[in-house]
């Protein structure tokens, strides 16, 4: 059920949820796996700063999800030219 609910959340909110949970030390493996699947399923809707924030949150939580990292790389390649440096750095 959690995976289905995460699919209804907009990309910016997914990034903020991941960042918030890791900042307070609440990084649960099952939740982050569901979060990664939701982010991968809609990775084409993420702005560069949003996908960078999700990747940074996973890094801080010490989780690695292969499909998420492939989506991050694909999104960064396609959107980096349009992104402002400050948006990427703030993530």
mmCIF file of N, CA, C and O in Angstrom:
data_model
loop_
_atom_site.group_PDB
_atom_site.id
_atom_site.type_symbol
_atom_site.label_atom_id
_atom_site.label_comp_id
_atom_site.label_asym_id
_atom_site.label_seq_id
_atom_site.Cartn_x
_atom_site.Cartn_y
_atom_site.Cartn_z
ATOM 1 N N UNK A 1 0.824 -1.199 0.000
ATOM 2 C CA UNK A 1 0.000 0.000 0.000
ATOM 3 C C UNK A 1 0.864 1.258 0.000
ATOM 4 O O UNK A 1 0.522 2.230 -0.649
ATOM 5 N N UNK A 2 1.974 1.225 0.700
ATOM 6 C CA UNK A 2 2.852 2.386 0.746
ATOM 7 C C UNK A 2 3.347 2.762 -0.648
ATOM 8 O O UNK A 2 3.355 3.941 -1.018
ATOM 9 N N UNK A 3 3.739 1.774 -1.423
ATOM 10 C CA UNK A 3 4.218 2.042 -2.779
ATOM 11 C C UNK A 3 3.154 2.731 -3.613
ATOM 12 O O UNK A 3 3.452 3.640 -4.387
ATOM 13 N N UNK A 4 1.908 2.303 -3.470
ATOM 14 C CA UNK A 4 0.812 2.925 -4.220
ATOM 15 C C UNK A 4 0.595 4.368 -3.797
ATOM 16 O O UNK A 4 0.355 5.247 -4.625
ATOM 17 N N UNK A 5 0.684 4.628 -2.517
ATOM 18 C CA UNK A 5 0.502 6.004 -2.037
ATOM 19 C C UNK A 5 1.638 6.919 -2.480
ATOM 20 O O UNK A 5 1.425 8.077 -2.785
ATOM 21 N N UNK A 6 2.844 6.388 -2.512
ATOM 22 C CA UNK A 6 3.976 7.194 -2.956
ATOM 23 C C UNK A 6 3.859 7.570 -4.425
ATOM 24 O O UNK A 6 4.378 8.596 -4.851
ATOM 25 N N UNK A 7 3.156 6.755 -5.204
ATOM 26 C CA UNK A 7 2.966 7.058 -6.620
ATOM 27 C C UNK A 7 2.089 8.295 -6.826
ATOM 28 O O UNK A 7 2.125 8.903 -7.880
ATOM 29 N N UNK A 8 1.300 8.650 -5.829
ATOM 30 C CA UNK A 8 0.407 9.803 -5.927
ATOM 31 C C UNK A 8 1.076 11.110 -5.508
ATOM 32 O O UNK A 8 0.486 12.169 -5.639
ATOM 33 N N UNK A 9 2.286 11.029 -4.992
ATOM 34 C CA UNK A 9 2.978 12.219 -4.481
ATOM 35 C C UNK A 9 3.785 12.857 -5.603
ATOM 36 O O UNK A 9 4.464 12.169 -6.358
ATOM 37 N N UNK A 10 3.723 14.178 -5.684
ATOM 38 C CA UNK A 10 4.456 14.895 -6.735
ATOM 39 C C UNK A 10 5.958 14.796 -6.474
ATOM 40 O O UNK A 10 6.394 14.645 -5.327
ATOM 41 N N UNK A 11 6.774 14.877 -7.544
ATOM 42 C CA UNK A 11 8.228 14.707 -7.399
ATOM 43 C C UNK A 11 8.877 15.604 -6.349
ATOM 44 O O UNK A 11 9.710 15.137 -5.573
ATOM 45 N N UNK A 12 8.513 16.883 -6.289
ATOM 46 C CA UNK A 12 9.137 17.772 -5.304
ATOM 47 C C UNK A 12 8.870 17.280 -3.891
ATOM 48 O O UNK A 12 9.747 17.301 -3.032
ATOM 49 N N UNK A 13 7.666 16.799 -3.631
ATOM 50 C CA UNK A 13 7.339 16.295 -2.302
ATOM 51 C C UNK A 13 8.093 15.000 -1.982
ATOM 52 O O UNK A 13 8.495 14.785 -0.837
ATOM 53 N N UNK A 14 8.284 14.138 -2.982
ATOM 54 C CA UNK A 14 9.088 12.935 -2.764
ATOM 55 C C UNK A 14 10.505 13.301 -2.340
ATOM 56 O O UNK A 14 11.069 12.707 -1.412
ATOM 57 N N UNK A 15 11.063 14.300 -3.005
ATOM 58 C CA UNK A 15 12.414 14.752 -2.664
ATOM 59 C C UNK A 15 12.450 15.327 -1.252
ATOM 60 O O UNK A 15 13.377 15.048 -0.483
ATOM 61 N N UNK A 16 11.438 16.104 -0.891
ATOM 62 C CA UNK A 16 11.404 16.697 0.447
ATOM 63 C C UNK A 16 11.191 15.651 1.532
ATOM 64 O O UNK A 16 11.775 15.746 2.614
ATOM 65 N N UNK A 17 10.381 14.654 1.256
ATOM 66 C CA UNK A 17 10.178 13.563 2.223
ATOM 67 C C UNK A 17 11.490 12.825 2.464
ATOM 68 O O UNK A 17 11.873 12.587 3.614
ATOM 69 N N UNK A 18 12.185 12.475 1.402
ATOM 70 C CA UNK A 18 13.460 11.761 1.548
ATOM 71 C C UNK A 18 14.471 12.594 2.322
ATOM 72 O O UNK A 18 15.139 12.091 3.228
ATOM 73 N N UNK A 19 14.553 13.873 1.984
ATOM 74 C CA UNK A 19 15.499 14.762 2.668
ATOM 75 C C UNK A 19 15.145 14.925 4.141
ATOM 76 O O UNK A 19 16.013 14.866 5.014
ATOM 77 N N UNK A 20 13.872 15.120 4.435
ATOM 78 C CA UNK A 20 13.430 15.319 5.816
ATOM 79 C C UNK A 20 13.686 14.092 6.678
ATOM 80 O O UNK A 20 14.174 14.205 7.807
ATOM 81 N N UNK A 21 13.356 12.932 6.159
ATOM 82 C CA UNK A 21 13.547 11.714 6.942
ATOM 83 C C UNK A 21 15.016 11.435 7.237
ATOM 84 O O UNK A 21 15.363 11.021 8.341
ATOM 85 N N UNK A 22 15.876 11.666 6.253
ATOM 86 C CA UNK A 22 17.296 11.428 6.516
ATOM 87 C C UNK A 22 17.883 12.471 7.452
ATOM 88 O O UNK A 22 18.784 12.163 8.219
ATOM 89 N N UNK A 23 17.359 13.696 7.412
ATOM 90 C CA UNK A 23 17.907 14.752 8.280
ATOM 91 C C UNK A 23 17.620 14.481 9.756
ATOM 92 O O UNK A 23 18.362 14.937 10.619
ATOM 93 N N UNK A 24 16.558 13.735 10.046
ATOM 94 C CA UNK A 24 16.257 13.397 11.440
ATOM 95 C C UNK A 24 16.618 11.954 11.783
ATOM 96 O O UNK A 24 16.278 11.460 12.849
ATOM 97 N N UNK A 25 17.280 11.267 10.840
ATOM 98 C CA UNK A 25 17.773 9.925 11.109
ATOM 99 C C UNK A 25 16.733 8.819 11.009
ATOM 100 O O UNK A 25 16.913 7.754 11.586
ATOM 101 N N UNK A 26 15.643 9.065 10.300
ATOM 102 C CA UNK A 26 14.598 8.055 10.144
ATOM 103 C C UNK A 26 14.674 7.422 8.763
ATOM 104 O O UNK A 26 13.802 7.613 7.927
ATOM 105 N N UNK A 27 15.704 6.680 8.525
ATOM 106 C CA UNK A 27 15.915 6.046 7.222
ATOM 107 C C UNK A 27 15.646 4.553 7.359
ATOM 108 O O UNK A 27 16.497 3.798 7.807
ATOM 109 N N UNK A 28 14.439 4.152 7.004
ATOM 110 C CA UNK A 28 14.021 2.754 7.077
ATOM 111 C C UNK A 28 14.137 2.141 5.697
ATOM 112 O O UNK A 28 13.671 2.697 4.721
ATOM 113 N N UNK A 29 14.750 0.981 5.621
ATOM 114 C CA UNK A 29 15.093 0.374 4.331
ATOM 115 C C UNK A 29 13.875 0.101 3.449
ATOM 116 O O UNK A 29 13.885 0.398 2.257
ATOM 117 N N UNK A 30 12.817 -0.455 4.000
ATOM 118 C CA UNK A 30 11.622 -0.759 3.190
ATOM 119 C C UNK A 30 11.002 0.510 2.625
ATOM 120 O O UNK A 30 10.565 0.540 1.477
ATOM 121 N N UNK A 31 10.942 1.560 3.449
ATOM 122 C CA UNK A 31 10.368 2.807 2.973
ATOM 123 C C UNK A 31 11.221 3.404 1.854
ATOM 124 O O UNK A 31 10.695 3.850 0.836
ATOM 125 N N UNK A 32 12.527 3.411 2.027
ATOM 126 C CA UNK A 32 13.400 3.984 1.007
ATOM 127 C C UNK A 32 13.377 3.157 -0.277
ATOM 128 O O UNK A 32 13.507 3.710 -1.367
ATOM 129 N N UNK A 33 13.184 1.854 -0.169
ATOM 130 C CA UNK A 33 13.045 1.034 -1.368
ATOM 131 C C UNK A 33 11.768 1.412 -2.121
ATOM 132 O O UNK A 33 11.767 1.541 -3.345
ATOM 133 N N UNK A 34 10.679 1.630 -1.393
ATOM 134 C CA UNK A 34 9.426 2.059 -2.017
ATOM 135 C C UNK A 34 9.559 3.449 -2.611
ATOM 136 O O UNK A 34 9.051 3.730 -3.704
ATOM 137 N N UNK A 35 10.247 4.311 -1.910
ATOM 138 C CA UNK A 35 10.480 5.672 -2.395
ATOM 139 C C UNK A 35 11.297 5.648 -3.684
ATOM 140 O O UNK A 35 10.998 6.370 -4.641
ATOM 141 N N UNK A 36 12.299 4.792 -3.731
ATOM 142 C CA UNK A 36 13.125 4.672 -4.939
ATOM 143 C C UNK A 36 12.296 4.175 -6.118
ATOM 144 O O UNK A 36 12.407 4.702 -7.231
ATOM 145 N N UNK A 37 11.455 3.173 -5.874
ATOM 146 C CA UNK A 37 10.607 2.662 -6.965
ATOM 147 C C UNK A 37 9.654 3.738 -7.481
ATOM 148 O O UNK A 37 9.451 3.865 -8.693
ATOM 149 N N UNK A 38 9.096 4.540 -6.575
ATOM 150 C CA UNK A 38 8.194 5.616 -6.994
ATOM 151 C C UNK A 38 8.953 6.681 -7.784
ATOM 152 O O UNK A 38 8.454 7.198 -8.786
ATOM 153 N N UNK A 39 10.160 7.004 -7.354
ATOM 154 C CA UNK A 39 10.964 8.013 -8.056
ATOM 155 C C UNK A 39 11.373 7.511 -9.436
ATOM 156 O O UNK A 39 11.336 8.269 -10.408
ATOM 157 N N UNK A 40 11.750 6.248 -9.532
ATOM 158 C CA UNK A 40 12.160 5.683 -10.821
ATOM 159 C C UNK A 40 10.974 5.664 -11.783
ATOM 160 O O UNK A 40 11.114 5.999 -12.963
ATOM 161 N N UNK A 41 9.806 5.294 -11.289
ATOM 162 C CA UNK A 41 8.626 5.199 -12.152
ATOM 163 C C UNK A 41 8.258 6.543 -12.764
ATOM 164 O O UNK A 41 7.710 6.592 -13.867
ATOM 165 N N UNK A 42 8.571 7.624 -12.066
ATOM 166 C CA UNK A 42 8.224 8.947 -12.577
ATOM 167 C C UNK A 42 9.441 9.838 -12.759
ATOM 168 O O UNK A 42 9.360 11.059 -12.685
ATOM 169 N N UNK A 43 10.580 9.247 -13.002
ATOM 170 C CA UNK A 43 11.818 10.025 -13.085
ATOM 171 C C UNK A 43 11.798 11.071 -14.194
ATOM 172 O O UNK A 43 12.487 12.087 -14.094
ATOM 173 N N UNK A 44 11.009 10.846 -15.220
ATOM 174 C CA UNK A 44 10.947 11.829 -16.310
ATOM 175 C C UNK A 44 10.239 13.109 -15.892
ATOM 176 O O UNK A 44 10.354 14.130 -16.561
ATOM 177 N N UNK A 45 9.536 13.104 -14.767
ATOM 178 C CA UNK A 45 8.830 14.296 -14.277
ATOM 179 C C UNK A 45 9.659 15.136 -13.306
ATOM 180 O O UNK A 45 9.252 16.232 -12.935
ATOM 181 N N UNK A 46 10.795 14.599 -12.869
ATOM 182 C CA UNK A 46 11.629 15.310 -11.899
ATOM 183 C C UNK A 46 12.426 16.421 -12.569
ATOM 184 O O UNK A 46 12.950 16.242 -13.667
ATOM 185 N N UNK A 47 12.533 17.539 -11.888
ATOM 186 C CA UNK A 47 13.478 18.581 -12.285
ATOM 187 C C UNK A 47 14.857 18.115 -11.787
ATOM 188 O O UNK A 47 14.948 17.257 -10.912
ATOM 189 N N UNK A 48 15.912 18.702 -12.334
ATOM 190 C CA UNK A 48 17.270 18.274 -11.968
ATOM 191 C C UNK A 48 17.517 18.445 -10.469
ATOM 192 O O UNK A 48 18.076 17.553 -9.820
ATOM 193 N N UNK A 49 17.080 19.558 -9.887
ATOM 194 C CA UNK A 49 17.318 19.776 -8.456
ATOM 195 C C UNK A 49 16.540 18.781 -7.598
ATOM 196 O O UNK A 49 17.005 18.369 -6.538
ATOM 197 N N UNK A 50 15.374 18.347 -8.054
ATOM 198 C CA UNK A 50 14.586 17.389 -7.287
ATOM 199 C C UNK A 50 15.237 16.012 -7.289
ATOM 200 O O UNK A 50 15.349 15.372 -6.240
ATOM 201 N N UNK A 51 15.690 15.573 -8.440
ATOM 202 C CA UNK A 51 16.328 14.259 -8.514
ATOM 203 C C UNK A 51 17.673 14.280 -7.789
ATOM 204 O O UNK A 51 18.073 13.302 -7.159
ATOM 205 N N UNK A 52 18.354 15.431 -7.816
ATOM 206 C CA UNK A 52 19.608 15.569 -7.066
ATOM 207 C C UNK A 52 19.346 15.502 -5.566
ATOM 208 O O UNK A 52 20.125 14.902 -4.811
ATOM 209 N N UNK A 53 18.229 16.079 -5.110
ATOM 210 C CA UNK A 53 17.868 16.030 -3.686
ATOM 211 C C UNK A 53 17.562 14.598 -3.253
ATOM 212 O O UNK A 53 17.957 14.169 -2.163
ATOM 213 N N UNK A 54 16.863 13.852 -4.098
ATOM 214 C CA UNK A 54 16.571 12.450 -3.779
ATOM 215 C C UNK A 54 17.873 11.653 -3.698
ATOM 216 O O UNK A 54 18.086 10.882 -2.759
ATOM 217 N N UNK A 55 18.756 11.853 -4.655
ATOM 218 C CA UNK A 55 20.039 11.143 -4.647
ATOM 219 C C UNK A 55 20.857 11.507 -3.408
ATOM 220 O O UNK A 55 21.474 10.633 -2.786
ATOM 221 N N UNK A 56 20.854 12.776 -3.043
ATOM 222 C CA UNK A 56 21.599 13.213 -1.850
ATOM 223 C C UNK A 56 21.011 12.591 -0.586
ATOM 224 O O UNK A 56 21.752 12.186 0.319
ATOM 225 N N UNK A 57 19.691 12.512 -0.514
ATOM 226 C CA UNK A 57 19.047 11.899 0.652
ATOM 227 C C UNK A 57 19.409 10.415 0.760
ATOM 228 O O UNK A 57 19.699 9.920 1.847
ATOM 229 N N UNK A 58 19.423 9.717 -0.372
ATOM 230 C CA UNK A 58 19.809 8.310 -0.354
ATOM 231 C C UNK A 58 21.272 8.161 0.061
ATOM 232 O O UNK A 58 21.619 7.234 0.786
ATOM 233 N N UNK A 59 22.110 9.076 -0.377
ATOM 234 C CA UNK A 59 23.518 9.043 0.016
ATOM 235 C C UNK A 59 23.664 9.248 1.523
ATOM 236 O O UNK A 59 24.395 8.516 2.179
ATOM 237 N N UNK A 60 22.958 10.248 2.064
ATOM 238 C CA UNK A 60 23.024 10.505 3.512
ATOM 239 C C UNK A 60 22.495 9.329 4.323
ATOM 240 O O UNK A 60 22.960 9.064 5.426
ATOM 241 N N UNK A 61 21.489 8.633 3.781
ATOM 242 C CA UNK A 61 20.912 7.484 4.481
ATOM 243 C C UNK A 61 21.731 6.202 4.270
ATOM 244 O O UNK A 61 21.415 5.167 4.835
ATOM 245 N N UNK A 62 22.766 6.293 3.432
ATOM 246 C CA UNK A 62 23.637 5.155 3.114
ATOM 247 C C UNK A 62 22.881 4.024 2.416
ATOM 248 O O UNK A 62 23.167 2.851 2.622
ATOM 249 N N UNK A 63 21.906 4.403 1.585
ATOM 250 C CA UNK A 63 21.176 3.439 0.771
ATOM 251 C C UNK A 63 21.581 3.607 -0.677
ATOM 252 O O UNK A 63 21.825 4.720 -1.136
ATOM 253 N N UNK A 64 21.606 2.492 -1.393
ATOM 254 C CA UNK A 64 21.905 2.544 -2.818
ATOM 255 C C UNK A 64 20.836 1.754 -3.552
ATOM 256 O O UNK A 64 20.509 0.631 -3.176
ATOM 257 N N UNK A 65 20.284 2.340 -4.583
ATOM 258 C CA UNK A 65 19.275 1.684 -5.407
ATOM 259 C C UNK A 65 19.715 1.865 -6.860
ATOM 260 O O UNK A 65 19.746 2.973 -7.380
ATOM 261 N N UNK A 66 20.078 0.781 -7.506
ATOM 262 C CA UNK A 66 20.662 0.832 -8.850
ATOM 263 C C UNK A 66 19.770 1.556 -9.850
ATOM 264 O O UNK A 66 20.237 2.441 -10.574
ATOM 265 N N UNK A 67 18.504 1.185 -9.912
ATOM 266 C CA UNK A 67 17.605 1.817 -10.881
ATOM 267 C C UNK A 67 17.440 3.311 -10.618
ATOM 268 O O UNK A 67 17.333 4.106 -11.547
ATOM 269 N N UNK A 68 17.439 3.693 -9.339
ATOM 270 C CA UNK A 68 17.345 5.118 -9.015
ATOM 271 C C UNK A 68 18.581 5.867 -9.513
ATOM 272 O O UNK A 68 18.473 6.932 -10.115
ATOM 273 N N UNK A 69 19.753 5.295 -9.297
ATOM 274 C CA UNK A 69 20.976 5.963 -9.740
ATOM 275 C C UNK A 69 21.047 6.055 -11.265
ATOM 276 O O UNK A 69 21.518 7.054 -11.803
ATOM 277 N N UNK A 70 20.544 5.042 -11.952
ATOM 278 C CA UNK A 70 20.485 5.122 -13.419
ATOM 279 C C UNK A 70 19.524 6.224 -13.862
ATOM 280 O O UNK A 70 19.804 6.956 -14.814
ATOM 281 N N UNK A 71 18.414 6.367 -13.155
ATOM 282 C CA UNK A 71 17.465 7.444 -13.461
ATOM 283 C C UNK A 71 18.069 8.812 -13.176
ATOM 284 O O UNK A 71 17.852 9.765 -13.922
ATOM 285 N N UNK A 72 18.814 8.910 -12.088
ATOM 286 C CA UNK A 72 19.493 10.166 -11.759
ATOM 287 C C UNK A 72 20.455 10.538 -12.878
ATOM 288 O O UNK A 72 20.456 11.680 -13.354
ATOM 289 N N UNK A 73 21.253 9.590 -13.316
ATOM 290 C CA UNK A 73 22.227 9.864 -14.381
ATOM 291 C C UNK A 73 21.528 10.282 -15.670
ATOM 292 O O UNK A 73 21.926 11.253 -16.320
ATOM 293 N N UNK A 74 20.464 9.591 -16.018
ATOM 294 C CA UNK A 74 19.724 9.905 -17.246
ATOM 295 C C UNK A 74 19.092 11.307 -17.153
ATOM 296 O O UNK A 74 19.170 12.100 -18.077
ATOM 297 N N UNK A 75 18.502 11.605 -15.993
ATOM 298 C CA UNK A 75 17.869 12.907 -15.788
ATOM 299 C C UNK A 75 18.904 14.032 -15.801
ATOM 300 O O UNK A 75 18.671 15.091 -16.386
ATOM 301 N N UNK A 76 20.030 13.806 -15.167
ATOM 302 C CA UNK A 76 21.088 14.819 -15.119
ATOM 303 C C UNK A 76 21.632 15.102 -16.517
ATOM 304 O O UNK A 76 21.845 16.249 -16.878
ATOM 305 N N UNK A 77 21.860 14.050 -17.295
ATOM 306 C CA UNK A 77 22.367 14.241 -18.654
ATOM 307 C C UNK A 77 21.399 15.067 -19.493
ATOM 308 O O UNK A 77 21.811 15.931 -20.248
ATOM 309 N N UNK A 78 20.119 14.776 -19.370
ATOM 310 C CA UNK A 78 19.154 15.460 -20.229
ATOM 311 C C UNK A 78 18.777 16.846 -19.730
ATOM 312 O O UNK A 78 18.405 17.703 -20.522
ATOM 313 N N UNK A 79 18.890 17.102 -18.435
ATOM 314 C CA UNK A 79 18.412 18.374 -17.912
ATOM 315 C C UNK A 79 19.452 19.315 -17.351
ATOM 316 O O UNK A 79 19.128 20.421 -16.925
ATOM 317 N N UNK A 80 20.698 18.923 -17.360
ATOM 318 C CA UNK A 80 21.729 19.732 -16.709
ATOM 319 C C UNK A 80 21.943 21.077 -17.390
ATOM 320 O O UNK A 80 22.206 22.081 -16.740
ATOM 321 N N UNK A 81 21.776 21.127 -18.698
ATOM 322 C CA UNK A 81 21.997 22.381 -19.417
ATOM 323 C C UNK A 81 20.963 23.433 -19.045
ATOM 324 O O UNK A 81 21.267 24.625 -19.003
ATOM 325 N N UNK A 82 19.755 23.011 -18.721
ATOM 326 C CA UNK A 82 18.690 23.956 -18.391
ATOM 327 C C UNK A 82 18.670 24.333 -16.909
ATOM 328 O O UNK A 82 17.996 25.287 -16.524
ATOM 329 N N UNK A 83 19.390 23.608 -16.083
ATOM 330 C CA UNK A 83 19.362 23.842 -14.638
ATOM 331 C C UNK A 83 20.332 24.942 -14.243
ATOM 332 O O UNK A 83 21.415 25.078 -14.804
ATOM 333 N N UNK A 84 19.899 25.710 -13.258
ATOM 334 C CA UNK A 84 20.785 26.726 -12.691
ATOM 335 C C UNK A 84 21.716 26.068 -11.681
ATOM 336 O O UNK A 84 21.279 25.201 -10.914
ATOM 337 N N UNK A 85 22.989 26.457 -11.660
ATOM 338 C CA UNK A 85 23.932 25.840 -10.714
ATOM 339 C C UNK A 85 23.467 25.916 -9.264
ATOM 340 O O UNK A 85 23.632 24.961 -8.504
ATOM 341 N N UNK A 86 22.848 27.014 -8.867
ATOM 342 C CA UNK A 86 22.417 27.144 -7.477
ATOM 343 C C UNK A 86 21.326 26.132 -7.134
ATOM 344 O O UNK A 86 21.232 25.674 -6.014
ATOM 345 N N UNK A 87 20.494 25.756 -8.118
ATOM 346 C CA UNK A 87 19.458 24.753 -7.869
ATOM 347 C C UNK A 87 20.064 23.386 -7.633
ATOM 348 O O UNK A 87 19.575 22.617 -6.807
ATOM 349 N N UNK A 88 21.108 23.065 -8.352
ATOM 350 C CA UNK A 88 21.768 21.778 -8.184
ATOM 351 C C UNK A 88 22.523 21.739 -6.862
ATOM 352 O O UNK A 88 22.466 20.766 -6.129
ATOM 353 N N UNK A 89 23.200 22.817 -6.518
ATOM 354 C CA UNK A 89 24.002 22.861 -5.306
ATOM 355 C C UNK A 89 23.153 22.878 -4.055
ATOM 356 O O UNK A 89 23.573 22.371 -3.020
ATOM 357 N N UNK A 90 21.960 23.448 -4.114
ATOM 358 C CA UNK A 90 21.124 23.498 -2.908
ATOM 359 C C UNK A 90 20.571 22.131 -2.557
ATOM 360 O O UNK A 90 20.171 21.895 -1.444
ATOM 361 N N UNK A 91 20.540 21.231 -3.531
ATOM 362 C CA UNK A 91 20.034 19.881 -3.272
ATOM 363 C C UNK A 91 21.039 19.139 -2.425
ATOM 364 O O UNK A 91 20.774 18.391 -1.596
#
